[in-house]
Short mmCIF file of C-alpha atoms in Angstrom, two decimals:
data_model
loop_
_atom_site.label_atom_id
_atom_site.label_comp_id
_atom_site.label_asym_id
_atom_site.label_seq_id
_atom_site.Cartn_x
_atom_site.Cartn_y
_atom_site.Cartn_z
CA UNK A 69 103.68 82.68 122.20
CA UNK A 70 103.65 82.60 118.41
CA UNK A 71 106.87 82.19 116.48
CA UNK A 72 108.51 85.60 115.91
CA UNK A 73 107.81 86.96 112.43
CA UNK A 74 110.33 88.37 110.04
CA UNK A 75 111.17 92.07 110.13
CA UNK A 76 108.52 92.50 107.43
CA UNK A 77 105.68 92.32 109.98
CA UNK A 78 105.27 96.08 109.78
CA UNK A 79 104.99 98.22 106.70
CA UNK A 80 105.06 101.96 106.36
CA UNK A 81 107.26 104.41 108.25
CA UNK A 82 110.73 103.38 109.44
CA UNK A 83 109.54 103.74 113.05
CA UNK A 84 107.32 100.71 112.48
CA UNK A 85 109.75 98.78 110.30
CA UNK A 86 112.29 98.91 113.14
CA UNK A 87 109.84 97.17 115.49
CA UNK A 88 111.41 93.83 114.71
CA UNK A 89 112.25 91.08 117.19
CA UNK A 90 115.78 91.56 118.45
CA UNK A 91 115.94 95.19 117.28
CA UNK A 92 113.34 97.02 119.35
CA UNK A 93 113.15 97.80 123.06
CA UNK A 94 109.62 99.14 123.42
CA UNK A 95 108.32 100.99 126.46
CA UNK A 96 104.54 100.81 126.75
CA UNK A 97 103.31 103.84 128.67
CA UNK A 98 100.09 103.03 130.53
CA UNK A 99 98.74 99.69 131.73
CA UNK A 100 95.03 100.01 131.10
CA UNK A 101 93.07 98.01 128.55
CA UNK A 102 95.00 99.44 125.61
CA UNK A 103 98.43 99.01 127.23
CA UNK A 104 97.67 95.40 128.10
CA UNK A 105 96.46 94.63 124.56
CA UNK A 106 99.66 96.15 123.16
CA UNK A 107 101.75 94.08 125.58
CA UNK A 108 100.05 90.87 124.45
CA UNK A 109 100.50 91.83 120.80
CA UNK A 110 104.21 92.54 121.22
CA UNK A 111 104.72 89.34 123.24
CA UNK A 112 102.90 87.32 120.56
CA UNK A 113 105.31 88.73 117.97
CA UNK A 114 108.51 88.26 119.98
CA UNK A 115 109.15 91.98 120.43
CA UNK A 116 110.90 92.91 123.70
CA UNK A 117 109.08 95.44 125.86
CA UNK A 118 108.76 96.98 129.29
CA UNK A 119 105.69 98.74 130.64
CA UNK A 120 105.26 101.72 132.94
CA UNK A 121 102.32 103.28 134.73
CA UNK A 122 102.01 106.07 137.29
CA UNK A 123 99.63 103.95 139.36
CA UNK A 124 100.91 101.44 141.94
CA UNK A 125 98.14 98.95 141.02
CA UNK A 126 97.01 99.53 137.42
CA UNK A 127 93.93 97.59 136.29
CA UNK A 128 95.65 94.91 134.18
CA UNK A 129 98.72 94.25 136.34
CA UNK A 130 97.65 90.75 137.39
CA UNK A 131 96.81 89.77 133.80
CA UNK A 132 100.12 91.18 132.55
CA UNK A 133 102.13 89.22 135.11
CA UNK A 134 100.26 86.02 134.20
CA UNK A 135 100.53 86.54 130.43
CA UNK A 136 103.98 88.15 130.17
CA UNK A 137 105.87 87.16 133.34
CA UNK A 138 109.25 88.27 131.96
CA UNK A 139 108.17 91.82 131.13
CA UNK A 140 109.85 94.58 133.13
CA UNK A 141 107.22 96.65 134.95
CA UNK A 142 107.76 100.14 136.41
CA UNK A 143 104.93 101.38 138.65
CA UNK A 144 104.09 104.34 140.83
CA UNK A 145 105.61 107.00 138.59
CA UNK A 146 107.57 107.31 135.39
CA UNK A 147 111.28 106.46 135.71
CA UNK A 148 113.67 108.28 133.43
CA UNK A 149 115.89 105.18 133.11
CA UNK A 150 113.01 103.20 131.56
CA UNK A 151 112.42 105.94 128.99
CA UNK A 152 116.16 106.28 128.28
CA UNK A 153 116.49 102.55 127.49
CA UNK A 154 113.58 102.54 125.01
CA UNK A 155 113.97 102.53 121.23
CA UNK A 156 110.22 103.14 120.84
CA UNK A 157 107.40 104.42 123.06
CA UNK A 158 103.85 103.20 122.61
CA UNK A 159 101.60 105.54 124.56
CA UNK A 160 98.13 104.60 125.75
CA UNK A 161 95.33 107.06 124.93
CA UNK A 162 94.89 108.03 128.60
CA UNK A 163 98.44 109.36 128.90
CA UNK A 164 99.20 112.93 127.82
CA UNK A 165 101.80 113.22 125.07
CA UNK A 166 102.95 116.40 126.84
CA UNK A 167 104.27 114.28 129.74
CA UNK A 168 107.88 115.58 130.14
CA UNK A 169 109.59 112.19 129.70
CA UNK A 170 107.56 111.51 126.54
CA UNK A 171 108.37 114.95 125.16
CA UNK A 172 112.07 114.43 125.94
CA UNK A 173 112.06 111.04 124.21
CA UNK A 174 110.45 112.58 121.13
CA UNK A 175 113.07 115.37 121.13
CA UNK A 176 115.79 112.67 121.19
CA UNK A 177 114.23 111.14 118.06
CA UNK A 178 112.57 108.16 119.77
CA UNK A 179 109.42 107.18 117.85
CA UNK A 180 106.31 107.87 119.93
CA UNK A 181 103.47 105.68 118.67
CA UNK A 182 99.90 104.75 119.55
CA UNK A 183 97.92 101.55 119.18
CA UNK A 184 96.47 102.74 115.88
CA UNK A 185 100.00 103.15 114.51
CA UNK A 186 100.63 99.48 115.27
CA UNK A 187 97.35 98.39 113.70
CA UNK A 188 97.86 100.49 110.57
CA UNK A 189 101.45 99.37 110.27
CA UNK A 190 100.57 95.68 110.34
CA UNK A 191 97.49 95.81 108.10
CA UNK A 192 98.13 94.28 104.70
CA UNK A 193 94.89 95.51 103.18
CA UNK A 194 93.19 98.89 102.93
CA UNK A 195 91.52 100.00 106.14
CA UNK A 196 88.53 102.30 106.44
CA UNK A 197 88.83 104.36 109.63
CA UNK A 198 85.51 105.58 110.99
CA UNK A 199 85.81 108.11 113.79
CA UNK A 200 83.58 110.43 115.78
CA UNK A 201 81.56 110.61 118.95
CA UNK A 202 78.49 108.71 117.83
CA UNK A 203 77.43 106.23 115.19
CA UNK A 204 80.74 104.49 114.41
CA UNK A 205 79.33 100.97 114.69
CA UNK A 206 76.32 101.89 112.56
CA UNK A 207 78.44 103.47 109.84
CA UNK A 208 80.83 100.51 109.92
CA UNK A 209 77.93 98.07 109.48
CA UNK A 210 76.60 100.21 106.62
CA UNK A 211 80.02 100.10 104.89
CA UNK A 212 80.01 96.34 105.24
CA UNK A 213 76.49 96.13 103.83
CA UNK A 214 77.57 98.20 100.81
CA UNK A 215 80.34 95.73 99.97
CA UNK A 216 79.05 92.94 97.75
CA UNK A 217 79.14 89.51 99.32
CA UNK A 218 80.61 90.60 102.64
CA UNK A 219 78.44 88.20 104.61
CA UNK A 220 78.52 85.24 102.28
CA UNK A 221 80.93 82.41 101.64
CA UNK A 222 84.65 82.22 101.02
CA UNK A 223 84.63 85.03 98.46
CA UNK A 224 83.68 87.70 100.99
CA UNK A 225 85.78 90.82 100.62
CA UNK A 226 84.99 92.81 103.76
CA UNK A 227 84.86 91.86 107.39
CA UNK A 228 83.84 93.87 110.41
CA UNK A 229 86.41 93.42 113.15
CA UNK A 230 85.98 94.61 116.69
CA UNK A 231 85.37 97.86 118.44
CA UNK A 232 87.99 97.79 121.19
CA UNK A 233 91.76 98.31 121.32
CA UNK A 234 92.12 94.60 122.10
CA UNK A 235 90.10 93.69 119.01
CA UNK A 236 92.28 95.90 116.86
CA UNK A 237 95.46 94.26 118.13
CA UNK A 238 93.95 90.78 117.56
CA UNK A 239 92.53 91.50 114.07
CA UNK A 240 93.86 89.30 111.29
CA UNK A 241 96.42 91.19 109.24
CA UNK A 242 96.54 89.33 105.97
CA UNK A 243 94.03 88.42 103.32
CA UNK A 244 91.12 90.36 101.96
CA UNK A 245 90.04 93.94 102.45
CA UNK A 246 88.20 94.62 105.67
CA UNK A 247 86.13 97.24 107.40
CA UNK A 248 87.35 97.86 110.93
CA UNK A 249 85.51 99.68 113.68
CA UNK A 250 88.10 101.07 116.10
CA UNK A 251 87.32 102.82 119.36
CA UNK A 252 87.24 106.56 119.76
CA UNK A 253 89.80 106.25 122.56
CA UNK A 254 92.38 104.66 120.28
CA UNK A 255 94.90 107.16 119.02
CA UNK A 256 97.74 107.53 116.66
CA UNK A 257 100.48 109.34 118.56
#
């Protein structure tokens, strides 16, 4: 695990600024590919979290237990106590925001975020978001091609970075401008 950063890891809205080690108790809702990538990101940054999923055996349970053995895991249904203890919810794209415990948390003023909120909050450079059903990778490559010197040498200004939730959570967050191709399934809650 990387050394915990300062509270200045996140910029932007107070909901992100309060995601600091020792201050936040995050509940990740959903343990699919996105939920697991968020768990690894939070663990890498020293942010305490628990994770919940309605399934008894979600797809990334084994990987989560190997990577983050101290994380609290709630399976087989959503438990109100897990939601009540959270200072922030990070909801995977496959989970409906209308879920009653999510709606109740939002009514109580708990920030309800998505993986794109995390990515945008940690980016230190402008980000071009390219969305839609088809052609995102092509348009992203075209944006990179339009940026002078993007492929060449240490002076490059743009980089293409990933097309999966995991890639977004592993993208470098400092330095030059970049073009980022994020998945259609990623969402800002």
